[in-house]
């Protein structure tokens, strides 16, 4: 069975065609600069040169037309006809409270995605447009929506509620939702496999550290707590997002600088985090290099990131009622031995001990703790596309 996975960002679109008989990638690609001059599609097939088409693409619908053209192209295509594709899995940011599982798209599901644009203004509109474009271009093909928020819907109310007047929950559904759910869910299946234990036998902390970062406390395969909130702004310091700060900082700066909510949102989402502190970059490779060369603010941004990861890690170990393992994933979690080492440093007293030789790896599944470390520490590269493809296949079968 062949499944197409579509991930629409605000101005980009990633796609991947998977053969689910052996869970392999048949081909994949990226559309960049949708709605911005210079849009193009880069279509990659193993063993062939990239096929690049530069053309004006005003919205996601036009972009998806180019995707279907590329995958059926006579010379560079990966299927002879679109009939070979059994279903399409879409990554959708925010499913709110009503959607706690991947679902086959119906009019009602589209309404819910629309309803949640208020919480995901940068992603939900593009996600929806991607779905509608597929419905139009390949009518009758099942579309499945897989939500970043869904995996976290098992959190109990005393975790997802904010201590503000209850009426705001009733009126606006303001609560913690959590994100990166597809990644944390993938890890919740893969880590027990790597450890050779049942999914319901372990409690662990999943650390997705990338451009956006979040931790999830996972109890017997289910999410118990996670660090992102109503939006992906809460929690850790990220590439350009502030994560947790005293809310008064927000109102103070707005008053002093005479800023609109929109402007303040941009500052907190795009100009804060590691970029805001370092004044240099949001990319952790640049920051690590600069810190090595003595750049004090790059070092400060890294130290601030690490202490926040440690802080949530400690909190989640306390919440889990016994923690068996920690998994690092995401661009930073998979690739940076320095960050992993800094996070786990001086935690021997709670049973976490990293083996420097085992930790000296990038992007592969490996145990990185010592044999006598009570809590086992692993690197487990995430695979959100595979998770979406599996969820899609299970629903359309
Ligand atoms: P996204 O959240 O956009 O999916 P990723 O998970 O791909 O992001 O993570 C991107 C981040 O991973 C960037 O900050 C990048 O610097 C970081 N990263 C990638 N490789 C390394 C590395 N070798 N060392 C440190 N950071 C790395």
mmCIF file of C-alpha atoms and ligand atoms in Angstrom:
data_model
loop_
_atom_site.group_PDB
_atom_site.id
_atom_site.type_symbol
_atom_site.label_atom_id
_atom_site.label_comp_id
_atom_site.label_asym_id
_atom_site.label_seq_id
_atom_site.Cartn_x
_atom_site.Cartn_y
_atom_site.Cartn_z
ATOM 1 C CA UNK A 1 0.000 0.000 0.000
ATOM 2 C CA UNK A 2 1.336 3.450 -0.974
ATOM 3 C CA UNK A 3 0.628 6.429 1.269
ATOM 4 C CA UNK A 4 1.395 10.066 0.499
ATOM 5 C CA UNK A 5 2.270 12.238 3.503
ATOM 6 C CA UNK A 6 1.803 15.993 3.261
ATOM 7 C CA UNK A 7 3.120 18.498 5.774
ATOM 8 C CA UNK A 8 2.085 22.072 4.943
ATOM 9 C CA UNK A 9 4.059 24.749 6.798
ATOM 10 C CA UNK A 10 3.127 28.428 6.621
ATOM 11 C CA UNK A 11 5.082 29.011 3.388
ATOM 12 C CA UNK A 12 6.476 25.577 2.608
ATOM 13 C CA UNK A 13 5.242 22.069 1.984
ATOM 14 C CA UNK A 14 7.035 18.768 2.503
ATOM 15 C CA UNK A 15 5.810 15.528 0.990
ATOM 16 C CA UNK A 16 6.854 11.919 1.077
ATOM 17 C CA UNK A 17 5.515 8.829 -0.640
ATOM 18 C CA UNK A 18 5.897 5.648 1.402
ATOM 19 C CA UNK A 19 5.523 2.019 0.500
ATOM 20 C CA UNK A 20 3.862 0.638 3.627
ATOM 21 C CA UNK A 21 4.506 -3.004 2.705
ATOM 22 C CA UNK A 22 8.068 -2.482 3.879
ATOM 23 C CA UNK A 23 7.836 1.033 5.361
ATOM 24 C CA UNK A 24 10.299 2.514 2.868
ATOM 25 C CA UNK A 25 10.400 5.928 1.235
ATOM 26 C CA UNK A 26 9.709 5.833 -2.498
ATOM 27 C CA UNK A 27 10.394 9.523 -3.012
ATOM 28 C CA UNK A 28 10.009 12.856 -1.314
ATOM 29 C CA UNK A 29 10.288 16.551 -1.848
ATOM 30 C CA UNK A 30 9.821 20.087 -0.732
ATOM 31 C CA UNK A 31 8.020 23.144 -2.049
ATOM 32 C CA UNK A 32 9.574 26.385 -0.863
ATOM 33 C CA UNK A 33 8.425 29.995 -0.793
ATOM 34 C CA UNK A 34 4.708 29.393 -1.359
ATOM 35 C CA UNK A 35 3.075 32.785 -1.884
ATOM 36 C CA UNK A 36 6.494 34.481 -2.048
ATOM 37 C CA UNK A 37 8.441 35.296 -5.228
ATOM 38 C CA UNK A 38 10.909 32.531 -6.092
ATOM 39 C CA UNK A 39 8.732 29.506 -5.311
ATOM 40 C CA UNK A 40 10.040 26.131 -6.438
ATOM 41 C CA UNK A 41 9.634 22.426 -5.950
ATOM 42 C CA UNK A 42 12.572 20.131 -5.272
ATOM 43 C CA UNK A 43 11.643 16.509 -5.927
ATOM 44 C CA UNK A 44 14.062 13.834 -4.710
ATOM 45 C CA UNK A 45 14.219 10.241 -5.827
ATOM 46 C CA UNK A 46 16.914 7.886 -4.571
ATOM 47 C CA UNK A 47 19.649 7.334 -7.146
ATOM 48 C CA UNK A 48 18.559 10.219 -9.383
ATOM 49 C CA UNK A 49 19.416 13.911 -9.565
ATOM 50 C CA UNK A 50 16.922 16.221 -7.850
ATOM 51 C CA UNK A 51 14.156 17.405 -10.165
ATOM 52 C CA UNK A 52 13.632 21.120 -9.579
ATOM 53 C CA UNK A 53 10.808 23.186 -11.057
ATOM 54 C CA UNK A 54 10.716 26.925 -10.498
ATOM 55 C CA UNK A 55 7.265 28.418 -10.967
ATOM 56 C CA UNK A 56 4.997 30.928 -9.350
ATOM 57 C CA UNK A 57 2.844 29.242 -6.670
ATOM 58 C CA UNK A 58 0.467 31.607 -4.961
ATOM 59 C CA UNK A 59 -0.972 29.233 -2.400
ATOM 60 C CA UNK A 60 -0.856 25.654 -1.116
ATOM 61 C CA UNK A 61 -3.367 24.520 -3.699
ATOM 62 C CA UNK A 62 -1.110 25.542 -6.566
ATOM 63 C CA UNK A 63 1.829 23.959 -4.743
ATOM 64 C CA UNK A 64 -0.004 20.643 -4.427
ATOM 65 C CA UNK A 65 -0.731 20.626 -8.168
ATOM 66 C CA UNK A 66 3.042 20.751 -8.741
ATOM 67 C CA UNK A 67 3.535 17.928 -6.221
ATOM 68 C CA UNK A 68 1.116 15.646 -8.099
ATOM 69 C CA UNK A 69 2.742 16.638 -11.411
ATOM 70 C CA UNK A 70 6.194 15.800 -10.045
ATOM 71 C CA UNK A 71 5.239 12.411 -8.619
ATOM 72 C CA UNK A 72 3.560 11.379 -11.899
ATOM 73 C CA UNK A 73 6.160 13.016 -14.177
ATOM 74 C CA UNK A 74 7.145 10.750 -17.054
ATOM 75 C CA UNK A 75 10.867 11.003 -16.378
ATOM 76 C CA UNK A 76 11.151 11.877 -12.678
ATOM 77 C CA UNK A 77 7.902 10.461 -11.342
ATOM 78 C CA UNK A 78 7.502 7.765 -8.681
ATOM 79 C CA UNK A 79 4.077 6.407 -9.665
ATOM 80 C CA UNK A 80 2.570 5.726 -13.088
ATOM 81 C CA UNK A 81 -0.839 6.931 -11.983
ATOM 82 C CA UNK A 82 -2.304 8.536 -8.871
ATOM 83 C CA UNK A 83 -4.545 5.451 -8.566
ATOM 84 C CA UNK A 84 -1.547 3.702 -7.012
ATOM 85 C CA UNK A 85 -1.822 5.963 -3.955
ATOM 86 C CA UNK A 86 -4.255 4.504 -1.404
ATOM 87 C CA UNK A 87 -4.543 7.508 0.859
ATOM 88 C CA UNK A 88 -3.067 10.828 1.912
ATOM 89 C CA UNK A 89 -1.978 11.636 5.466
ATOM 90 C CA UNK A 90 -1.855 15.311 6.427
ATOM 91 C CA UNK A 91 -0.004 16.754 9.369
ATOM 92 C CA UNK A 92 -2.305 19.254 11.084
ATOM 93 C CA UNK A 93 -1.131 21.465 13.934
ATOM 94 C CA UNK A 94 -4.124 22.049 16.168
ATOM 95 C CA UNK A 95 -7.081 19.744 16.686
ATOM 96 C CA UNK A 96 -8.308 21.399 19.872
ATOM 97 C CA UNK A 97 -10.274 19.342 22.391
ATOM 98 C CA UNK A 98 -12.523 17.575 19.928
ATOM 99 C CA UNK A 99 -9.888 15.614 18.045
ATOM 100 C CA UNK A 100 -7.782 13.260 20.112
ATOM 101 C CA UNK A 101 -6.990 10.684 17.423
ATOM 102 C CA UNK A 102 -6.056 10.774 13.748
ATOM 103 C CA UNK A 103 -9.271 10.926 11.697
ATOM 104 C CA UNK A 104 -10.523 10.536 8.153
ATOM 105 C CA UNK A 105 -11.307 14.046 6.927
ATOM 106 C CA UNK A 106 -14.992 14.945 6.739
ATOM 107 C CA UNK A 107 -16.739 18.322 6.574
ATOM 108 C CA UNK A 108 -16.995 18.246 10.376
ATOM 109 C CA UNK A 109 -13.256 17.650 10.738
ATOM 110 C CA UNK A 110 -12.539 20.578 8.407
ATOM 111 C CA UNK A 111 -14.819 22.764 10.542
ATOM 112 C CA UNK A 112 -12.819 21.814 13.647
ATOM 113 C CA UNK A 113 -9.516 22.612 11.916
ATOM 114 C CA UNK A 114 -11.052 25.983 10.987
ATOM 115 C CA UNK A 115 -12.268 26.575 14.552
ATOM 116 C CA UNK A 116 -8.731 26.102 15.818
ATOM 117 C CA UNK A 117 -7.148 28.636 13.471
ATOM 118 C CA UNK A 118 -7.382 31.016 16.439
ATOM 119 C CA UNK A 119 -4.801 28.887 18.280
ATOM 120 C CA UNK A 120 -2.693 27.946 15.249
ATOM 121 C CA UNK A 121 -2.893 30.941 12.903
ATOM 122 C CA UNK A 122 0.392 30.135 11.148
ATOM 123 C CA UNK A 123 -0.302 26.469 10.462
ATOM 124 C CA UNK A 124 -3.981 25.484 10.499
ATOM 125 C CA UNK A 125 -4.927 27.592 7.423
ATOM 126 C CA UNK A 126 -2.161 26.015 5.281
ATOM 127 C CA UNK A 127 -2.970 22.547 6.650
ATOM 128 C CA UNK A 128 -6.611 22.985 5.672
ATOM 129 C CA UNK A 129 -5.741 24.347 2.252
ATOM 130 C CA UNK A 130 -3.543 21.299 1.655
ATOM 131 C CA UNK A 131 -6.445 18.982 2.471
ATOM 132 C CA UNK A 132 -8.906 20.901 0.297
ATOM 133 C CA UNK A 133 -6.470 20.956 -2.606
ATOM 134 C CA UNK A 134 -6.130 17.150 -2.431
ATOM 135 C CA UNK A 135 -9.907 16.747 -2.273
ATOM 136 C CA UNK A 136 -10.208 18.831 -5.409
ATOM 137 C CA UNK A 137 -7.324 17.447 -7.426
ATOM 138 C CA UNK A 138 -7.785 13.759 -6.546
ATOM 139 C CA UNK A 139 -11.463 13.469 -5.548
ATOM 140 C CA UNK A 140 -12.480 10.325 -3.729
ATOM 141 C CA UNK A 141 -9.004 9.629 -2.328
ATOM 142 C CA UNK A 142 -9.207 9.279 1.469
ATOM 143 C CA UNK A 143 -7.516 12.109 3.365
ATOM 144 C CA UNK A 144 -6.470 11.556 6.974
ATOM 145 C CA UNK A 145 -5.663 14.365 9.407
ATOM 146 C CA UNK A 146 -3.004 13.640 12.032
ATOM 147 C CA UNK A 147 -2.847 16.303 14.723
ATOM 148 C CA UNK A 148 0.208 17.539 16.611
ATOM 149 C CA UNK A 149 -2.044 17.942 19.644
ATOM 150 C CA UNK A 150 -3.780 14.539 19.570
ATOM 151 C CA UNK A 151 -1.298 12.382 21.488
ATOM 152 C CA UNK A 152 -1.460 14.773 24.459
ATOM 153 C CA UNK A 153 -5.216 14.499 24.921
ATOM 154 C CA UNK A 154 -4.701 11.878 27.641
ATOM 155 C CA UNK A 155 -3.348 14.505 30.074
ATOM 156 C CA UNK A 156 -5.488 14.777 33.213
ATOM 157 C CA UNK A 157 -7.404 18.002 33.880
ATOM 158 C CA UNK A 158 -5.179 19.086 36.770
ATOM 159 C CA UNK A 159 -2.313 19.165 34.243
ATOM 160 C CA UNK A 160 -3.996 20.714 31.232
ATOM 161 C CA UNK A 161 -5.900 23.439 33.101
ATOM 162 C CA UNK A 162 -4.284 26.850 33.702
ATOM 163 C CA UNK A 163 -4.853 28.453 37.101
ATOM 164 C CA UNK A 164 -6.810 31.411 35.688
ATOM 165 C CA UNK A 165 -10.559 32.108 36.038
ATOM 166 C CA UNK A 166 -12.432 28.973 34.947
ATOM 167 C CA UNK A 167 -14.709 30.970 32.667
ATOM 168 C CA UNK A 168 -11.899 31.395 30.109
ATOM 169 C CA UNK A 169 -11.713 27.640 29.718
ATOM 170 C CA UNK A 170 -15.465 27.447 29.235
ATOM 171 C CA UNK A 171 -15.636 30.437 26.934
ATOM 172 C CA UNK A 172 -12.533 29.975 24.761
ATOM 173 C CA UNK A 173 -11.231 26.448 25.524
ATOM 174 C CA UNK A 174 -8.037 27.991 26.884
ATOM 175 C CA UNK A 175 -5.954 25.121 28.283
ATOM 176 C CA UNK A 176 -2.740 23.244 27.638
ATOM 177 C CA UNK A 177 -2.876 21.159 24.432
ATOM 178 C CA UNK A 178 0.762 20.288 23.753
ATOM 179 C CA UNK A 179 2.474 19.823 20.379
ATOM 180 C CA UNK A 180 5.050 17.573 18.651
ATOM 181 C CA UNK A 181 2.498 14.862 19.460
ATOM 182 C CA UNK A 182 3.327 12.816 16.371
ATOM 183 C CA UNK A 183 6.995 12.777 17.319
ATOM 184 C CA UNK A 184 6.381 11.909 20.991
ATOM 185 C CA UNK A 185 3.928 9.210 19.886
ATOM 186 C CA UNK A 186 6.476 7.687 17.508
ATOM 187 C CA UNK A 187 9.017 7.614 20.368
ATOM 188 C CA UNK A 188 6.368 6.056 22.657
ATOM 189 C CA UNK A 189 6.277 3.082 20.245
ATOM 190 C CA UNK A 190 9.907 2.963 19.196
ATOM 191 C CA UNK A 191 11.702 3.352 22.553
ATOM 192 C CA UNK A 192 10.065 0.257 24.125
ATOM 193 C CA UNK A 193 10.988 -1.693 20.970
ATOM 194 C CA UNK A 194 14.607 -0.557 21.242
ATOM 195 C CA UNK A 195 14.604 -1.461 24.955
ATOM 196 C CA UNK A 196 12.936 -4.810 24.293
ATOM 197 C CA UNK A 197 10.035 -4.149 26.684
ATOM 198 C CA UNK A 198 6.268 -3.754 26.340
ATOM 199 C CA UNK A 199 4.852 -0.303 25.685
ATOM 200 C CA UNK A 200 2.804 -0.411 28.880
ATOM 201 C CA UNK A 201 5.720 -1.544 30.998
ATOM 202 C CA UNK A 202 7.704 1.690 31.101
ATOM 203 C CA UNK A 203 7.480 5.316 32.104
ATOM 204 C CA UNK A 204 9.851 7.692 30.381
ATOM 205 C CA UNK A 205 10.586 11.282 29.402
ATOM 206 C CA UNK A 206 10.672 12.038 25.686
ATOM 207 C CA UNK A 207 12.885 15.062 24.925
ATOM 208 C CA UNK A 208 12.197 16.479 21.449
ATOM 209 C CA UNK A 209 14.846 19.169 21.068
ATOM 210 C CA UNK A 210 14.912 20.954 17.720
ATOM 211 C CA UNK A 211 14.048 24.339 16.368
ATOM 212 C CA UNK A 212 10.957 23.981 18.514
ATOM 213 C CA UNK A 213 11.481 21.920 21.653
ATOM 214 C CA UNK A 214 9.217 20.081 24.045
ATOM 215 C CA UNK A 215 9.419 17.374 26.669
ATOM 216 C CA UNK A 216 6.682 14.833 27.345
ATOM 217 C CA UNK A 217 6.217 12.651 30.403
ATOM 218 C CA UNK A 218 4.927 9.339 29.067
ATOM 219 C CA UNK A 219 3.306 6.817 31.390
ATOM 220 C CA UNK A 220 2.723 3.341 30.033
ATOM 221 C CA UNK A 221 2.438 4.608 26.454
ATOM 222 C CA UNK A 222 0.212 7.584 27.256
ATOM 223 C CA UNK A 223 1.055 11.247 27.583
ATOM 224 C CA UNK A 224 0.764 12.472 31.166
ATOM 225 C CA UNK A 225 2.313 15.932 30.803
ATOM 226 C CA UNK A 226 4.083 17.998 28.171
ATOM 227 C CA UNK A 227 5.874 21.323 28.165
ATOM 228 C CA UNK A 228 4.109 23.132 25.299
ATOM 229 C CA UNK A 229 0.710 24.646 26.019
ATOM 230 C CA UNK A 230 -2.188 26.395 24.344
ATOM 231 C CA UNK A 231 0.300 27.134 21.559
ATOM 232 C CA UNK A 232 3.849 25.928 20.875
ATOM 233 C CA UNK A 233 5.212 28.973 22.709
ATOM 234 C CA UNK A 234 5.090 27.537 26.233
ATOM 235 C CA UNK A 235 7.820 25.555 27.933
ATOM 236 C CA UNK A 236 11.485 25.446 27.017
ATOM 237 C CA UNK A 237 13.648 28.144 25.474
ATOM 238 C CA UNK A 238 13.622 27.435 21.726
ATOM 239 C CA UNK A 239 15.391 28.660 18.589
ATOM 240 C CA UNK A 240 13.297 31.829 18.404
ATOM 241 C CA UNK A 241 10.575 31.278 21.049
ATOM 242 C CA UNK A 242 10.792 32.443 24.632
ATOM 243 C CA UNK A 243 9.116 29.494 26.348
ATOM 244 C CA UNK A 244 8.035 30.171 29.952
ATOM 245 C CA UNK A 245 8.481 33.654 31.317
ATOM 246 C CA UNK A 246 6.627 35.665 33.936
ATOM 247 C CA UNK A 247 3.453 36.840 32.097
ATOM 248 C CA UNK A 248 4.009 40.307 33.537
ATOM 249 C CA UNK A 249 7.084 40.642 31.324
ATOM 250 C CA UNK A 250 4.671 40.610 28.387
ATOM 251 C CA UNK A 251 2.308 43.304 29.641
ATOM 252 C CA UNK A 252 5.222 45.444 30.902
ATOM 253 C CA UNK A 253 7.028 45.453 27.532
ATOM 254 C CA UNK A 254 3.774 46.072 25.663
ATOM 255 C CA UNK A 255 3.016 49.106 27.801
ATOM 256 C CA UNK A 256 6.527 50.529 27.782
ATOM 257 C CA UNK A 257 7.086 50.010 24.044
ATOM 258 C CA UNK A 258 3.513 50.697 23.016
ATOM 259 C CA UNK A 259 3.105 47.379 21.205
ATOM 260 C CA UNK A 260 0.028 45.646 19.844
ATOM 261 C CA UNK A 261 -0.710 42.021 20.825
ATOM 262 C CA UNK A 262 0.337 41.035 17.299
ATOM 263 C CA UNK A 263 3.701 42.757 17.610
ATOM 264 C CA UNK A 264 4.312 41.206 21.028
ATOM 265 C CA UNK A 265 3.400 37.787 19.625
ATOM 266 C CA UNK A 266 6.011 38.221 16.911
ATOM 267 C CA UNK A 267 8.662 39.170 19.463
ATOM 268 C CA UNK A 268 7.923 36.145 21.661
ATOM 269 C CA UNK A 269 7.646 33.675 18.758
ATOM 270 C CA UNK A 270 10.234 34.905 16.280
ATOM 271 C CA UNK A 271 12.727 37.189 18.001
ATOM 272 C CA UNK A 272 13.202 35.547 21.392
ATOM 273 C CA UNK A 273 14.682 32.265 22.558
ATOM 274 C CA UNK A 274 18.270 31.414 21.655
ATOM 275 C CA UNK A 275 18.220 33.999 18.845
ATOM 276 C CA UNK A 276 17.014 36.803 21.100
ATOM 277 C CA UNK A 277 19.488 36.036 23.879
ATOM 278 C CA UNK A 278 22.539 35.439 21.673
ATOM 279 C CA UNK A 279 21.743 38.137 19.114
ATOM 280 C CA UNK A 280 23.493 35.755 16.747
ATOM 281 C CA UNK A 281 21.501 32.758 15.527
ATOM 282 C CA UNK A 282 18.689 30.375 16.326
ATOM 283 C CA UNK A 283 20.721 27.470 15.008
ATOM 284 C CA UNK A 284 22.359 25.487 17.770
ATOM 285 C CA UNK A 285 25.330 24.518 15.599
ATOM 286 C CA UNK A 286 26.203 28.215 15.180
ATOM 287 C CA UNK A 287 25.737 28.782 18.895
ATOM 288 C CA UNK A 288 27.933 25.858 19.890
ATOM 289 C CA UNK A 289 30.677 27.047 17.505
ATOM 290 C CA UNK A 290 30.431 30.640 18.732
ATOM 291 C CA UNK A 291 30.482 29.563 22.398
ATOM 292 C CA UNK A 292 33.615 27.499 21.698
ATOM 293 C CA UNK A 293 35.224 30.635 20.295
ATOM 294 C CA UNK A 294 34.406 32.566 23.465
ATOM 295 C CA UNK A 295 31.161 34.332 22.514
ATOM 296 C CA UNK A 296 29.598 35.011 25.921
ATOM 297 C CA UNK A 297 26.030 35.533 24.754
ATOM 298 C CA UNK A 298 26.029 32.365 22.686
ATOM 299 C CA UNK A 299 27.230 30.531 25.797
ATOM 300 C CA UNK A 300 24.507 32.220 27.868
ATOM 301 C CA UNK A 301 21.805 31.169 25.366
ATOM 302 C CA UNK A 302 23.026 27.564 25.513
ATOM 303 C CA UNK A 303 23.275 27.525 29.316
ATOM 304 C CA UNK A 304 19.740 28.929 29.543
ATOM 305 C CA UNK A 305 18.456 26.274 27.152
ATOM 306 C CA UNK A 306 20.127 23.452 29.036
ATOM 307 C CA UNK A 307 18.937 24.508 32.509
ATOM 308 C CA UNK A 308 15.376 24.672 31.213
ATOM 309 C CA UNK A 309 15.560 21.186 29.729
ATOM 310 C CA UNK A 310 17.000 19.966 33.049
ATOM 311 C CA UNK A 311 14.246 21.750 34.976
ATOM 312 C CA UNK A 312 11.438 20.053 33.018
ATOM 313 C CA UNK A 313 13.272 16.751 33.074
ATOM 314 C CA UNK A 314 13.476 16.900 36.863
ATOM 315 C CA UNK A 315 9.827 17.879 37.139
ATOM 316 C CA UNK A 316 8.708 15.059 34.858
ATOM 317 C CA UNK A 317 10.811 12.448 36.633
ATOM 318 C CA UNK A 318 9.031 13.558 39.820
ATOM 319 C CA UNK A 319 5.620 13.385 38.117
ATOM 320 C CA UNK A 320 6.110 9.978 36.564
ATOM 321 C CA UNK A 321 5.980 7.866 39.696
ATOM 322 C CA UNK A 322 9.145 6.051 38.666
ATOM 323 C CA UNK A 323 11.078 6.800 35.500
ATOM 324 C CA UNK A 324 12.741 4.021 33.495
ATOM 325 C CA UNK A 325 14.251 5.968 30.641
ATOM 326 C CA UNK A 326 14.905 9.232 28.831
ATOM 327 C CA UNK A 327 14.886 9.531 25.040
ATOM 328 C CA UNK A 328 16.547 12.350 23.110
ATOM 329 C CA UNK A 329 15.188 13.187 19.673
ATOM 330 C CA UNK A 330 14.772 16.157 17.248
ATOM 331 C CA UNK A 331 17.580 17.961 15.396
ATOM 332 C CA UNK A 332 19.448 18.884 18.582
ATOM 333 C CA UNK A 333 18.534 15.806 20.640
ATOM 334 C CA UNK A 334 19.664 13.445 17.883
ATOM 335 C CA UNK A 335 22.794 15.305 16.834
ATOM 336 C CA UNK A 336 24.311 17.277 19.683
ATOM 337 C CA UNK A 337 26.364 15.216 22.085
ATOM 338 C CA UNK A 338 27.332 18.470 23.825
ATOM 339 C CA UNK A 339 23.735 19.397 24.699
ATOM 340 C CA UNK A 340 22.871 15.821 25.757
ATOM 341 C CA UNK A 341 25.948 15.769 27.950
ATOM 342 C CA UNK A 342 25.167 19.173 29.499
ATOM 343 C CA UNK A 343 21.547 18.176 30.231
ATOM 344 C CA UNK A 344 22.497 14.906 31.928
ATOM 345 C CA UNK A 345 25.539 16.256 33.759
ATOM 346 C CA UNK A 346 25.521 15.989 37.573
ATOM 347 C CA UNK A 347 22.357 13.895 37.652
ATOM 348 C CA UNK A 348 24.051 10.755 38.965
ATOM 349 C CA UNK A 349 22.360 11.320 42.328
ATOM 350 C CA UNK A 350 19.000 10.609 40.672
ATOM 351 C CA UNK A 351 20.310 7.671 38.683
ATOM 352 C CA UNK A 352 21.314 9.230 35.358
ATOM 353 C CA UNK A 353 24.861 8.593 34.156
ATOM 354 C CA UNK A 354 26.008 9.173 30.570
ATOM 355 C CA UNK A 355 28.796 7.142 28.984
ATOM 356 C CA UNK A 356 30.871 9.678 26.973
ATOM 357 C CA UNK A 357 31.899 7.091 24.375
ATOM 358 C CA UNK A 358 28.357 5.869 23.777
ATOM 359 C CA UNK A 359 27.186 9.473 23.666
ATOM 360 C CA UNK A 360 29.641 10.275 20.856
ATOM 361 C CA UNK A 361 27.112 9.587 18.087
ATOM 362 C CA UNK A 362 24.829 11.480 15.726
ATOM 363 C CA UNK A 363 21.439 10.557 14.418
ATOM 364 C CA UNK A 364 21.244 6.905 15.328
ATOM 365 C CA UNK A 365 19.416 4.761 17.834
ATOM 366 C CA UNK A 366 21.695 4.071 20.744
ATOM 367 C CA UNK A 367 21.849 3.610 24.480
ATOM 368 C CA UNK A 368 24.091 6.417 25.740
ATOM 369 C CA UNK A 369 23.981 5.789 29.499
ATOM 370 C CA UNK A 370 26.357 3.559 31.447
ATOM 371 C CA UNK A 371 25.359 0.002 32.344
ATOM 372 C CA UNK A 372 24.870 1.019 35.982
ATOM 373 C CA UNK A 373 22.713 4.080 35.176
ATOM 374 C CA UNK A 374 19.384 3.424 36.897
ATOM 375 C CA UNK A 375 17.483 5.516 34.351
ATOM 376 C CA UNK A 376 18.497 4.431 30.834
ATOM 377 C CA UNK A 377 19.229 7.216 28.382
ATOM 378 C CA UNK A 378 18.754 6.713 24.627
ATOM 379 C CA UNK A 379 19.018 8.608 21.388
ATOM 380 C CA UNK A 380 16.046 7.686 19.197
ATOM 381 C CA UNK A 381 15.748 9.607 15.899
ATOM 382 C CA UNK A 382 12.145 10.615 15.385
ATOM 383 C CA UNK A 383 10.128 9.720 12.298
ATOM 384 C CA UNK A 384 6.969 11.803 12.165
ATOM 385 C CA UNK A 385 6.283 10.914 8.517
ATOM 386 C CA UNK A 386 6.281 7.197 9.286
ATOM 387 C CA UNK A 387 3.930 7.753 12.229
ATOM 388 C CA UNK A 388 1.544 9.724 9.995
ATOM 389 C CA UNK A 389 1.745 7.041 7.293
ATOM 390 C CA UNK A 390 0.989 4.275 9.818
ATOM 391 C CA UNK A 391 -1.942 6.210 11.285
ATOM 392 C CA UNK A 392 -3.269 6.864 7.777
ATOM 393 C CA UNK A 393 -2.930 3.238 6.735
ATOM 394 C CA UNK A 394 -4.668 1.969 9.875
ATOM 395 C CA UNK A 395 -7.626 4.259 9.257
ATOM 396 C CA UNK A 396 -8.165 3.563 5.566
ATOM 397 C CA UNK A 397 -7.508 -0.187 5.642
HETATM 398 P P1 LIG B 1 12.288 21.508 13.510
HETATM 399 O O1 LIG B 1 11.777 21.805 14.890
HETATM 400 O O2 LIG B 1 12.184 22.676 12.576
HETATM 401 O O3 LIG B 1 11.806 20.198 12.946
HETATM 402 P P2 LIG B 1 14.803 20.145 13.800
HETATM 403 O O4 LIG B 1 14.282 19.087 14.689
HETATM 404 O O5 LIG B 1 15.246 19.771 12.425
HETATM 405 O O6 LIG B 1 13.852 21.384 13.719
HETATM 406 O O7 LIG B 1 16.046 20.802 14.549
HETATM 407 C C1 LIG B 1 16.757 21.874 14.045
HETATM 408 C C2 LIG B 1 17.828 22.250 15.065
HETATM 409 O O8 LIG B 1 18.735 21.151 15.225
HETATM 410 C C3 LIG B 1 18.665 23.445 14.640
HETATM 411 O O9 LIG B 1 18.763 24.374 15.714
HETATM 412 C C4 LIG B 1 20.009 22.832 14.376
HETATM 413 O O10 LIG B 1 21.035 23.695 14.710
HETATM 414 C C5 LIG B 1 20.035 21.665 15.327
HETATM 415 N N1 LIG B 1 21.097 20.724 14.952
HETATM 416 C C6 LIG B 1 21.169 19.952 13.867
HETATM 417 N N2 LIG B 1 22.368 19.280 13.848
HETATM 418 C C7 LIG B 1 23.038 19.659 14.963
HETATM 419 C C8 LIG B 1 24.314 19.355 15.530
HETATM 420 N N3 LIG B 1 25.141 18.503 14.934
HETATM 421 N N4 LIG B 1 24.646 19.946 16.676
HETATM 422 C C9 LIG B 1 23.829 20.830 17.279
HETATM 423 N N5 LIG B 1 22.629 21.156 16.812
HETATM 424 C C10 LIG B 1 22.234 20.594 15.667
#
